[in-house]
PDB file of C-alpha atoms in Angstrom:
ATOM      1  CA  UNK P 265    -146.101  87.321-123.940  1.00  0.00           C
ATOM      2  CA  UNK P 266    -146.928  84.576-121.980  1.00  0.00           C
ATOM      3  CA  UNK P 267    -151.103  83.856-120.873  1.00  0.00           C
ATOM      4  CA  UNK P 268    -151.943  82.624-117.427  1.00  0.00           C
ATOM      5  CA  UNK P 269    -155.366  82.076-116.662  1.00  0.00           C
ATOM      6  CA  UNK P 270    -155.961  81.929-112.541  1.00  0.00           C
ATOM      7  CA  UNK P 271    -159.015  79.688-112.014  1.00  0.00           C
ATOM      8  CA  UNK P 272    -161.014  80.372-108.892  1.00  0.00           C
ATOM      9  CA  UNK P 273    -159.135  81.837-105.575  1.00  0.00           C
ATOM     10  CA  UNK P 274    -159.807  84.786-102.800  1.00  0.00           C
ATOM     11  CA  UNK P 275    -158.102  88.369-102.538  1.00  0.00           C
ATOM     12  CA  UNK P 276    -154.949  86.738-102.945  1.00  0.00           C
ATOM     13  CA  UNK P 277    -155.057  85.632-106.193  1.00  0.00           C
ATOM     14  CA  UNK P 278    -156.837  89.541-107.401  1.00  0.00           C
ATOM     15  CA  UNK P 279    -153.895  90.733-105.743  1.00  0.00           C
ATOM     16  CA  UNK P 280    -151.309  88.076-107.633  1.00  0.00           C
ATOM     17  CA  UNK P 281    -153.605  88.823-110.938  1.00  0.00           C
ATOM     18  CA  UNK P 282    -152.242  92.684-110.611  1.00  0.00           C
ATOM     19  CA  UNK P 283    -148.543  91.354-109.550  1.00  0.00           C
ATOM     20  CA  UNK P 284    -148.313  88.989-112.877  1.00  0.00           C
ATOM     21  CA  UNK P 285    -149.667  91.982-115.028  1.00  0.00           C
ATOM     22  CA  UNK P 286    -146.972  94.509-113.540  1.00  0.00           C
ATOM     23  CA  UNK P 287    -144.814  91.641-114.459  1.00  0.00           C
ATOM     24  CA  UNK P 288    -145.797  91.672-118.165  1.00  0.00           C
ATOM     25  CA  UNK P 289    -147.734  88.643-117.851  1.00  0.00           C
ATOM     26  CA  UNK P 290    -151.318  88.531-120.049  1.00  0.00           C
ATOM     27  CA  UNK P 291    -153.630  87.626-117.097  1.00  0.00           C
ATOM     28  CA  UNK P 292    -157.065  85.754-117.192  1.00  0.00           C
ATOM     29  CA  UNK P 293    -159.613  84.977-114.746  1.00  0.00           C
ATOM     30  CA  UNK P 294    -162.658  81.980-114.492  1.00  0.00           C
ATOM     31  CA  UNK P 295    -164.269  82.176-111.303  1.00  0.00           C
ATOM     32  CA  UNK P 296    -162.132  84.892-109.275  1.00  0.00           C
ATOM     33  CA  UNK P 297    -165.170  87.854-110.396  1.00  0.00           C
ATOM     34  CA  UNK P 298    -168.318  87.726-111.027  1.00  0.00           C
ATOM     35  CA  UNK P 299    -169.143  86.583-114.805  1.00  0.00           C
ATOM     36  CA  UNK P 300    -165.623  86.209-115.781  1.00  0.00           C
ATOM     37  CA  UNK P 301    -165.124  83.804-118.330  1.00  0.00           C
ATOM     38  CA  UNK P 302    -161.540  83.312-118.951  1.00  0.00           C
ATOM     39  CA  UNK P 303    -160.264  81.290-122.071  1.00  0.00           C
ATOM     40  CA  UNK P 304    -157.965  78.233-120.863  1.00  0.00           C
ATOM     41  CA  UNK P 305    -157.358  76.967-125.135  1.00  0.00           C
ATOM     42  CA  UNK P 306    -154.571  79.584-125.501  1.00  0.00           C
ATOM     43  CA  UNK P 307    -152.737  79.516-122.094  1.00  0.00           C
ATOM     44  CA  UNK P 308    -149.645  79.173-121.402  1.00  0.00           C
ATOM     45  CA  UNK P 309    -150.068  78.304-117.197  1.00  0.00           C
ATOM     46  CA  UNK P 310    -153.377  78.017-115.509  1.00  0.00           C
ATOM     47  CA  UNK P 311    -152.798  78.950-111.964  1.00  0.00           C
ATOM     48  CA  UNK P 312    -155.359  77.637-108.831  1.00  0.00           C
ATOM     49  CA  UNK P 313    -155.773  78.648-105.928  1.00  0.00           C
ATOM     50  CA  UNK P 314    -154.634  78.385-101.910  1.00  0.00           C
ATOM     51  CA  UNK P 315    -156.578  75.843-101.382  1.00  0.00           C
ATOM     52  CA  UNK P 316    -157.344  74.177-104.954  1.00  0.00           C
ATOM     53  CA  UNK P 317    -160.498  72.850-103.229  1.00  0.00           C
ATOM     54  CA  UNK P 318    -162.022  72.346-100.041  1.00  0.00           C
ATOM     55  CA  UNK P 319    -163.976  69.270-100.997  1.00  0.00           C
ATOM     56  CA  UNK P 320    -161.848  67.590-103.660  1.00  0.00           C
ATOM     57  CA  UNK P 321    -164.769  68.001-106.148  1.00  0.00           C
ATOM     58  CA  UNK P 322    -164.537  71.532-107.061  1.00  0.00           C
ATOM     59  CA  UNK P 323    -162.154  74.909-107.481  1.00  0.00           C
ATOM     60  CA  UNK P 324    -162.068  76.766-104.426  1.00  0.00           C
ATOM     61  CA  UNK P 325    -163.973  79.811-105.201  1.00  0.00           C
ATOM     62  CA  UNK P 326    -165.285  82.012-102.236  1.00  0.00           C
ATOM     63  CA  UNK P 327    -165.133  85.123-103.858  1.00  0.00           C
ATOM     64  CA  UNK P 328    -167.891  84.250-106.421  1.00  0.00           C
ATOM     65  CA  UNK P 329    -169.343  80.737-105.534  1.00  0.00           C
ATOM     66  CA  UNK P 330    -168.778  79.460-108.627  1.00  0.00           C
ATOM     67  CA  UNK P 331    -169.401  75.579-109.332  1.00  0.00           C
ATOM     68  CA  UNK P 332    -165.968  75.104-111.231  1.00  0.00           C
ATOM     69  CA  UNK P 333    -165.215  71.071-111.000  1.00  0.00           C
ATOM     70  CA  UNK P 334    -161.923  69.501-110.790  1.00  0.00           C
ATOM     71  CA  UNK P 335    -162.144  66.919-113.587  1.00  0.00           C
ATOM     72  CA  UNK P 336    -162.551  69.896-116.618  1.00  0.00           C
ATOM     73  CA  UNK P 337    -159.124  69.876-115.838  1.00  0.00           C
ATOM     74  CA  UNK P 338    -157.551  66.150-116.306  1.00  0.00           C
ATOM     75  CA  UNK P 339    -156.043  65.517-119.161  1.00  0.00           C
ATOM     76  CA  UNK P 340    -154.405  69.162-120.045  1.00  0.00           C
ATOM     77  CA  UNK P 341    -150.822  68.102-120.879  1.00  0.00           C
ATOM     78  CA  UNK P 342    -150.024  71.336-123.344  1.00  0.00           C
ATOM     79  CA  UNK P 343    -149.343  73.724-120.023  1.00  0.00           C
ATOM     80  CA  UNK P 344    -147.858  74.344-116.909  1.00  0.00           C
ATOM     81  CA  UNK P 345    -150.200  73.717-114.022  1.00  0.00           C
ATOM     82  CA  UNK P 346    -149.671  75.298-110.283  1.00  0.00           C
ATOM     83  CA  UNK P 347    -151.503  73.480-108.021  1.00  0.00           C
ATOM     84  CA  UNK P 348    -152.076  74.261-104.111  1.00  0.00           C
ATOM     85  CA  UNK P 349    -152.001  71.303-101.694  1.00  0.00           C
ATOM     86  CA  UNK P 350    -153.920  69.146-104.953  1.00  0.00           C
ATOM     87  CA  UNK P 351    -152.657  67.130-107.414  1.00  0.00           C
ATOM     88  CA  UNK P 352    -154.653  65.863-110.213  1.00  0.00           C
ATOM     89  CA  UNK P 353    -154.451  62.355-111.036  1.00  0.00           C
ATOM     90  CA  UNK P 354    -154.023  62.853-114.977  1.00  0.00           C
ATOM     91  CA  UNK P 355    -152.920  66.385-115.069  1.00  0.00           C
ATOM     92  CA  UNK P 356    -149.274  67.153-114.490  1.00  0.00           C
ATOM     93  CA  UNK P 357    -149.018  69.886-111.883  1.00  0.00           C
ATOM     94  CA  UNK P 358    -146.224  71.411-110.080  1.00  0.00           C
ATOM     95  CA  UNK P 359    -147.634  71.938-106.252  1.00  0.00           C
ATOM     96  CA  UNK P 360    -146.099  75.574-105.168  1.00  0.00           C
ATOM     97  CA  UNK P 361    -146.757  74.716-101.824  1.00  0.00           C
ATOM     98  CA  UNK P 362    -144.337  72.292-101.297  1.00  0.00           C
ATOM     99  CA  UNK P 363    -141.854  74.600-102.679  1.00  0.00           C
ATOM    100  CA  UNK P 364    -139.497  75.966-100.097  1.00  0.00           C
ATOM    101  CA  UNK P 365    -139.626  79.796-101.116  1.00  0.00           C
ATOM    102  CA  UNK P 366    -143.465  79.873-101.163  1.00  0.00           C
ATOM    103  CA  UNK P 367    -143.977  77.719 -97.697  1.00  0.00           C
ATOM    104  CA  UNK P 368    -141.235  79.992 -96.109  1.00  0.00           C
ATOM    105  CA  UNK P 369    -142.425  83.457 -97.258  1.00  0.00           C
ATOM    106  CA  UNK P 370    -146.082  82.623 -96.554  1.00  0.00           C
ATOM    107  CA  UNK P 371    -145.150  81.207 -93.089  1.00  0.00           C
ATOM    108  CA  UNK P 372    -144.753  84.889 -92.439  1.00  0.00           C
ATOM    109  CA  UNK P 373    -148.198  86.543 -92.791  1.00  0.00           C
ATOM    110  CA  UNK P 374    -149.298  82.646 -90.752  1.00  0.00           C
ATOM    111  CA  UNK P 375    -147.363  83.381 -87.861  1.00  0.00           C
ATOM    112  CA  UNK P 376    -148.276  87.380 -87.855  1.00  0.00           C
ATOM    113  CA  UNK P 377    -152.131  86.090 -88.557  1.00  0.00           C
ATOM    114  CA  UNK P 378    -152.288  83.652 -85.621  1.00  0.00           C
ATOM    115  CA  UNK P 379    -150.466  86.206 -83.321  1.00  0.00           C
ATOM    116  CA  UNK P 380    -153.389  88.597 -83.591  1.00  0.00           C
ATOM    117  CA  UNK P 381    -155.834  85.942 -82.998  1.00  0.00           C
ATOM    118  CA  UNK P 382    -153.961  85.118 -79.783  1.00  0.00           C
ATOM    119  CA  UNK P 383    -153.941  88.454 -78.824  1.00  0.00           C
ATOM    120  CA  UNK P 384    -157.605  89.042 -79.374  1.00  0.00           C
ATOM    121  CA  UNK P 385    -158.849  85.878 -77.704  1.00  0.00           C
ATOM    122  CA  UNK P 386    -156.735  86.085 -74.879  1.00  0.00           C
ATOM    123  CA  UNK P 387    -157.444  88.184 -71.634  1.00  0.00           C
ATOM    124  CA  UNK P 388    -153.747  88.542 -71.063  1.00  0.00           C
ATOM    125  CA  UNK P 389    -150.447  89.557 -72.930  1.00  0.00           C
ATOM    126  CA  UNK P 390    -147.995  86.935 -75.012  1.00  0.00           C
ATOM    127  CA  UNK P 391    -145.068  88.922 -73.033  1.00  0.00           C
ATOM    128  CA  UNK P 392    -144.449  86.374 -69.948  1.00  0.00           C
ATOM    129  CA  UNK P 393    -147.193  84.195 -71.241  1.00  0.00           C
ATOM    130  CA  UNK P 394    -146.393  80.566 -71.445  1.00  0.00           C
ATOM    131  CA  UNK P 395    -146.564  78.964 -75.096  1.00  0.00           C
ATOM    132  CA  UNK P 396    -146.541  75.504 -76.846  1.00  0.00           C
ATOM    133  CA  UNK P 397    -145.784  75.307 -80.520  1.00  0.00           C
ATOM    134  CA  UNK P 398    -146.285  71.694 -81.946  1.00  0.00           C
ATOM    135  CA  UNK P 399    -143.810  70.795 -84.796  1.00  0.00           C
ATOM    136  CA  UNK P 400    -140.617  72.735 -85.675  1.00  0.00           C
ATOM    137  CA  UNK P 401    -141.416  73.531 -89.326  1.00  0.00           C
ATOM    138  CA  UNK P 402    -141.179  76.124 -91.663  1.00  0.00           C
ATOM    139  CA  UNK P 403    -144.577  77.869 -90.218  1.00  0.00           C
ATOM    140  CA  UNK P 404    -143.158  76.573 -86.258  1.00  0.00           C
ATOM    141  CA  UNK P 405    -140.114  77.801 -86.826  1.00  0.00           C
ATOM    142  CA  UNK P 406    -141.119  81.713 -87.830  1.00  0.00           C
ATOM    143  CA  UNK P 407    -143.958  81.183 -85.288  1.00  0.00           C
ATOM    144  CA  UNK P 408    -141.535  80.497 -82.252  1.00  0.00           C
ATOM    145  CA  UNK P 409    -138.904  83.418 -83.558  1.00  0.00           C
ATOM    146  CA  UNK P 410    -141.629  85.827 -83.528  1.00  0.00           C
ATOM    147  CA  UNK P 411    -143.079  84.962 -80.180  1.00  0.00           C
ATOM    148  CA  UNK P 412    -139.648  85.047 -78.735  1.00  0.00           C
ATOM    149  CA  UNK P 413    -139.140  88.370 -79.864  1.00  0.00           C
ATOM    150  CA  UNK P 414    -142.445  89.365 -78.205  1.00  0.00           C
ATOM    151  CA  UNK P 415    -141.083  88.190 -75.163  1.00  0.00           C
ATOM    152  CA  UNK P 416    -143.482  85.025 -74.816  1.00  0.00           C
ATOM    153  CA  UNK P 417    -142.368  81.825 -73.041  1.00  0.00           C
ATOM    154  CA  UNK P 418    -141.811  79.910 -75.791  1.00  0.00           C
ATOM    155  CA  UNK P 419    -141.811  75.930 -75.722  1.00  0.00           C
ATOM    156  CA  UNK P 420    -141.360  73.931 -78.874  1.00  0.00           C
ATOM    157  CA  UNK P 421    -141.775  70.346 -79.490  1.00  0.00           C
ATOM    158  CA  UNK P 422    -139.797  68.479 -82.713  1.00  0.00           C
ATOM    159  CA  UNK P 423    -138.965  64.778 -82.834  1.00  0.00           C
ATOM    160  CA  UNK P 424    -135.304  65.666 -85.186  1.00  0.00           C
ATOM    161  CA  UNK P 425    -132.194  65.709 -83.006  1.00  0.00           C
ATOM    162  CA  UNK P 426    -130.892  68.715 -85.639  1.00  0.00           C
ATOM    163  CA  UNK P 427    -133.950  70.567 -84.534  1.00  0.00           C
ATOM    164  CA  UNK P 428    -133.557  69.617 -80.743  1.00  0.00           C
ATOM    165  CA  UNK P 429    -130.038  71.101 -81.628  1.00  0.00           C
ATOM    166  CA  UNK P 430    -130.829  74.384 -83.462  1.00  0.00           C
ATOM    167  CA  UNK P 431    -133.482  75.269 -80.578  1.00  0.00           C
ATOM    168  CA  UNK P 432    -130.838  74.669 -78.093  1.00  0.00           C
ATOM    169  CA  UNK P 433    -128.641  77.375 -79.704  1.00  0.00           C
ATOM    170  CA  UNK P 434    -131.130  79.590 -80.233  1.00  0.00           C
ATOM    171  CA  UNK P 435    -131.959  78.886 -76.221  1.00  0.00           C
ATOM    172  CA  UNK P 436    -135.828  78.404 -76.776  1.00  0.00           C
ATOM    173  CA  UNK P 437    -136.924  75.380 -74.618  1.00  0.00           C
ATOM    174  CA  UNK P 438    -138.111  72.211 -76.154  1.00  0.00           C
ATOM    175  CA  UNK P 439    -139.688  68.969 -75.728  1.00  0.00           C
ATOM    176  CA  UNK P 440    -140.027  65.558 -77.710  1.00  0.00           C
ATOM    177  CA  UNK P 441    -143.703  66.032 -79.661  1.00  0.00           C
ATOM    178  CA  UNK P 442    -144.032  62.037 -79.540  1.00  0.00           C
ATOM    179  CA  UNK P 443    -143.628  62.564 -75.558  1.00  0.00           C
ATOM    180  CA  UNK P 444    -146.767  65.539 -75.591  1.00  0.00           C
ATOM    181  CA  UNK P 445    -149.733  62.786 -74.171  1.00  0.00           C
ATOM    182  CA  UNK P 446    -147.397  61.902 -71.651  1.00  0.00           C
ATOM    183  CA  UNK P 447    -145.808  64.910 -70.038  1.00  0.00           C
ATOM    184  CA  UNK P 448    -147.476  67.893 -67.967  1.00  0.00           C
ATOM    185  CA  UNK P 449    -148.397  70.508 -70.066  1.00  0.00           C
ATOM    186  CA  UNK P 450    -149.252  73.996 -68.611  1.00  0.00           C
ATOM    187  CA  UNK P 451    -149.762  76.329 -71.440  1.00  0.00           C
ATOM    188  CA  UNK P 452    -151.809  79.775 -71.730  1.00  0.00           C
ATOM    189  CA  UNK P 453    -151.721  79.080 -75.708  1.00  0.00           C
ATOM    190  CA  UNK P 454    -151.004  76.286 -77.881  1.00  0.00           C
ATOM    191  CA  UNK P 455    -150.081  76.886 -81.257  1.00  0.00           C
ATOM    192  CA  UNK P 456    -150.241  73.815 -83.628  1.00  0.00           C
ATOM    193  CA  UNK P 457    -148.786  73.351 -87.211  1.00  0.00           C
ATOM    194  CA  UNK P 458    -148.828  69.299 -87.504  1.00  0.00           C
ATOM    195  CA  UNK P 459    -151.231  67.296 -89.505  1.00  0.00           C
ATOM    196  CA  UNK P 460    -151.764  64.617 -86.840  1.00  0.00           C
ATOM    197  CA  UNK P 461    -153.069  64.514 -83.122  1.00  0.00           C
ATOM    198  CA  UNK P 462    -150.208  63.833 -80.716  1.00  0.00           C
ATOM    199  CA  UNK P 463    -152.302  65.470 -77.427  1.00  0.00           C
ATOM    200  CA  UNK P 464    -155.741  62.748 -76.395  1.00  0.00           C
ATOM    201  CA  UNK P 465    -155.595  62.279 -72.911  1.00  0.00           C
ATOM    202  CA  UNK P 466    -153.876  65.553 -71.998  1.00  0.00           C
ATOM    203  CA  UNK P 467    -156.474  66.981 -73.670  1.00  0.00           C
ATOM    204  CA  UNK P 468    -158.560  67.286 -69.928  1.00  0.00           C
ATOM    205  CA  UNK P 469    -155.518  69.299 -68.384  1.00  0.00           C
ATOM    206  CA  UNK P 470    -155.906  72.279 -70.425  1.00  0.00           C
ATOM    207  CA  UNK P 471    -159.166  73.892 -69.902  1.00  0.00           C
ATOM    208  CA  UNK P 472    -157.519  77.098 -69.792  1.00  0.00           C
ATOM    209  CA  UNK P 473    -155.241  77.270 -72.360  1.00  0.00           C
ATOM    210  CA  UNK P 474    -155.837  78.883 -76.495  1.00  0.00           C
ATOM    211  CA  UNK P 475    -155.785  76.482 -78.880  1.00  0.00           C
ATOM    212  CA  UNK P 476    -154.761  77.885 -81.954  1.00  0.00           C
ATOM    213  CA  UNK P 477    -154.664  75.073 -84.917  1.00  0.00           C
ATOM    214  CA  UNK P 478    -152.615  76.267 -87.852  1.00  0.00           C
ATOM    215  CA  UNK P 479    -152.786  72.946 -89.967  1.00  0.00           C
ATOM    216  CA  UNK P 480    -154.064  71.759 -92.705  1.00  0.00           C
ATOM    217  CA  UNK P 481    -156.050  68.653 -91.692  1.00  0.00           C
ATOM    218  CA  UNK P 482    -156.158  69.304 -88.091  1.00  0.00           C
ATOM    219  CA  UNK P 483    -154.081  68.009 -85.282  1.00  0.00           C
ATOM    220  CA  UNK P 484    -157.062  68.351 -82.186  1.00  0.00           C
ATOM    221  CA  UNK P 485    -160.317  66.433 -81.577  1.00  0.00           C
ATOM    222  CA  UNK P 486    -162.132  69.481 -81.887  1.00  0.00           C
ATOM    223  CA  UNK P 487    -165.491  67.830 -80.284  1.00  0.00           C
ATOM    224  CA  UNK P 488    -163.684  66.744 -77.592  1.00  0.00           C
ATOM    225  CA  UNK P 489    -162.067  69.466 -76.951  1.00  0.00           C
ATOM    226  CA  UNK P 490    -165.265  72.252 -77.038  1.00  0.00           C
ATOM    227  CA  UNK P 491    -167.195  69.017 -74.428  1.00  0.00           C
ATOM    228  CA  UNK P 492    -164.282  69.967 -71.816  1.00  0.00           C
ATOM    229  CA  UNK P 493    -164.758  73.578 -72.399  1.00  0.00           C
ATOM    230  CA  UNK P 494    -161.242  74.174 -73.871  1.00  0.00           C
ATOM    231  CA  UNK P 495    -161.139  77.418 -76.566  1.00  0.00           C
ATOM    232  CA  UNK P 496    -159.888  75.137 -79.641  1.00  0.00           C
ATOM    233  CA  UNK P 497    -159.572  77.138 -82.899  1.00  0.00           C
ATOM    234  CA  UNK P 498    -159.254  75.943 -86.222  1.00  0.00           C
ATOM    235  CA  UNK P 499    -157.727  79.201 -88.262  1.00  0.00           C
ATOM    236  CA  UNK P 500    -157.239  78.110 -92.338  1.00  0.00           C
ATOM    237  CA  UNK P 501    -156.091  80.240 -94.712  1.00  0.00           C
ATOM    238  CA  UNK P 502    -155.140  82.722 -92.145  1.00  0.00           C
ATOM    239  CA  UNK P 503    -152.488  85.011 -95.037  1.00  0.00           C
ATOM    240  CA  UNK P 504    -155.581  85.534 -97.183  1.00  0.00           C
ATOM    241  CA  UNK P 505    -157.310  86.749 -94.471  1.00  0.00           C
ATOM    242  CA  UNK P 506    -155.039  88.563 -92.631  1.00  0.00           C
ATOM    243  CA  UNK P 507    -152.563  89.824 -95.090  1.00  0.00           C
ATOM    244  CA  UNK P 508    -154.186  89.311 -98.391  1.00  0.00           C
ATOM    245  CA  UNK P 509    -151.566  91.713-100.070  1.00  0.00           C
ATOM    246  CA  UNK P 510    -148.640  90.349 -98.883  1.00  0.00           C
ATOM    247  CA  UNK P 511    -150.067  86.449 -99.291  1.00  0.00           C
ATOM    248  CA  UNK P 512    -151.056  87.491-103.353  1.00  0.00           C
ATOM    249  CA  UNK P 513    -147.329  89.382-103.887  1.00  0.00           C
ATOM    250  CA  UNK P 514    -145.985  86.011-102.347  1.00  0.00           C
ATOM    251  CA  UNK P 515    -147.802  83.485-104.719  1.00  0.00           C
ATOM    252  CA  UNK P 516    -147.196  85.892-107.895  1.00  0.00           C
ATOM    253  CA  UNK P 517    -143.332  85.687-107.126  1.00  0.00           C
ATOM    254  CA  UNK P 518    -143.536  81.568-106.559  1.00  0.00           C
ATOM    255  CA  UNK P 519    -145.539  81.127-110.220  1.00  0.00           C
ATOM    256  CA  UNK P 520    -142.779  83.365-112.107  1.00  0.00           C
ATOM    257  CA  UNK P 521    -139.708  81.571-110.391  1.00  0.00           C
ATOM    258  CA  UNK P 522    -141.938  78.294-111.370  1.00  0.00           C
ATOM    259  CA  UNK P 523    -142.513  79.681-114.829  1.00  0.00           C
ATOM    260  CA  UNK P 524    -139.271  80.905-115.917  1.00  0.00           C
ATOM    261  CA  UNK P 525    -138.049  77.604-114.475  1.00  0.00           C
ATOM    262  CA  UNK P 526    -136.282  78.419-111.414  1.00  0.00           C
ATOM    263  CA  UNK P 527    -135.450  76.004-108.913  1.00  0.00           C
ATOM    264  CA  UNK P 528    -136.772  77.118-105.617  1.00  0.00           C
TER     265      UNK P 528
END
């Protein structure tokens, strides 16, 4: 029976903890509840969490606040390490979000997630409403299906001629995102999945449009943005938050694929 020890995390990983036991897996925790000490010496797979860290110093744990650092972990080279979005300098890690089955799957609960924030924050419905989503991804790309299907006006800007192409078939309007500073936008919401900021001097023209940033490292100049006035939101780690059960079942599947060696 194979030991994995989860180090640090939110309701996603208590959810994957209960997902790897189903699964036969012997599962131990440092950091996930209170006064858990968890043994590392005799694992098999230490698993972190979505993010591994917020600050590059320390394990991401919310759940307890626990002062877990990074560098206890260099220099393990005896077991199978799943990173999120981290990789440790002397540590060999496998990062499962760069893996296409977990980035598609958890796309899912994203798009869902940043739908009913839209909805919330937004005085009107996404049927007729007029929509931007920046970068054709695996998050833009469920994003943009489900709005269509909600009967939004969907626009989505990509710089590949293959995804110019696919969005032509699929008949959802599209524009170049290098082309975004220089073109009028008129939006209700803007949905944004790229790590980069294509949109500066537009920025004035859309005081009355939803900004809804999905990425990672942000792709608006948020202080900018709230000294026009414009509703610019900044939503990470929307699955845990939004669909913590779904986002945990997802992450258990993607470490047993990884540890029984599947490619995926």
């Amino acid at each position: 029976m194979k030991k994995i020890t989860i180090i640090g995390g939110d309701r996603r990983l208590r959810i994957a903890k209960e997902e790897l036991e189903n699964n036969g897996f012997l599962v131990d925790t440092i950091g996930l509840f209170e006064k858990d000490d968890g043994n590392i010496e005799n694992s098999d797979v230490l698993l972190f969490p979505v993010p591994t860290t917020r600050d590059k110093i320390t394990v991401f744990c919310p759940l307890t606040e626990r002062i877990i650092k990074l560098e206890d972990f260099e220099n393990i080279n005896d077991k199978l390490v799943l990173t999120a979005n981290y990789s440790f300098q002397k540590t060999e890690c496998i990062d499962y979000c760069k893996t296409d089955s977990y980035s598609l799957l958890n796309a899912v609960p994203t798009a869902e997630g940043a739908i009913s924030f839209a909805i919330e924050n937004t005085p009107f419905t996404l049927w007729k409403s007029r929509v931007l989503v920046i970068g054709y991804g695996r998050t833009g790309k469920i994003l943009a299906d489900r709005l269509k299907s909600l009967g939004a006006d969907v626009t989505v800007s990509a710089r590949k001629q293959r995804d110019f192409a696919l969005l032509d078939a699929l008949n959802i309007d599209y524009c170049n995102t290098l082309l975004l500073d220089s073109i009028p936008l008129d939006f209700d919401i803007i949905f944004n999945t790229i790590d980069f900021v294509y949109i500066n001097k537009n920025l004035k023209n859309l005081k009355n449009c939803l900004i809804v940033d999905l990425s990672s490292k942000g792709g608006f100049d948020f202080e900018k943005a709230k000294a026009l006035g414009i509703v610019c939101r900044k939503l990470p780690s929307i699955p845990g938050k939004c669909a913590p059960k779904t986002a945990g079942e997802i992450l258990a599947k993607t470490a047993i694929n990884l540890i029984e060696g599947e490619k995926i």
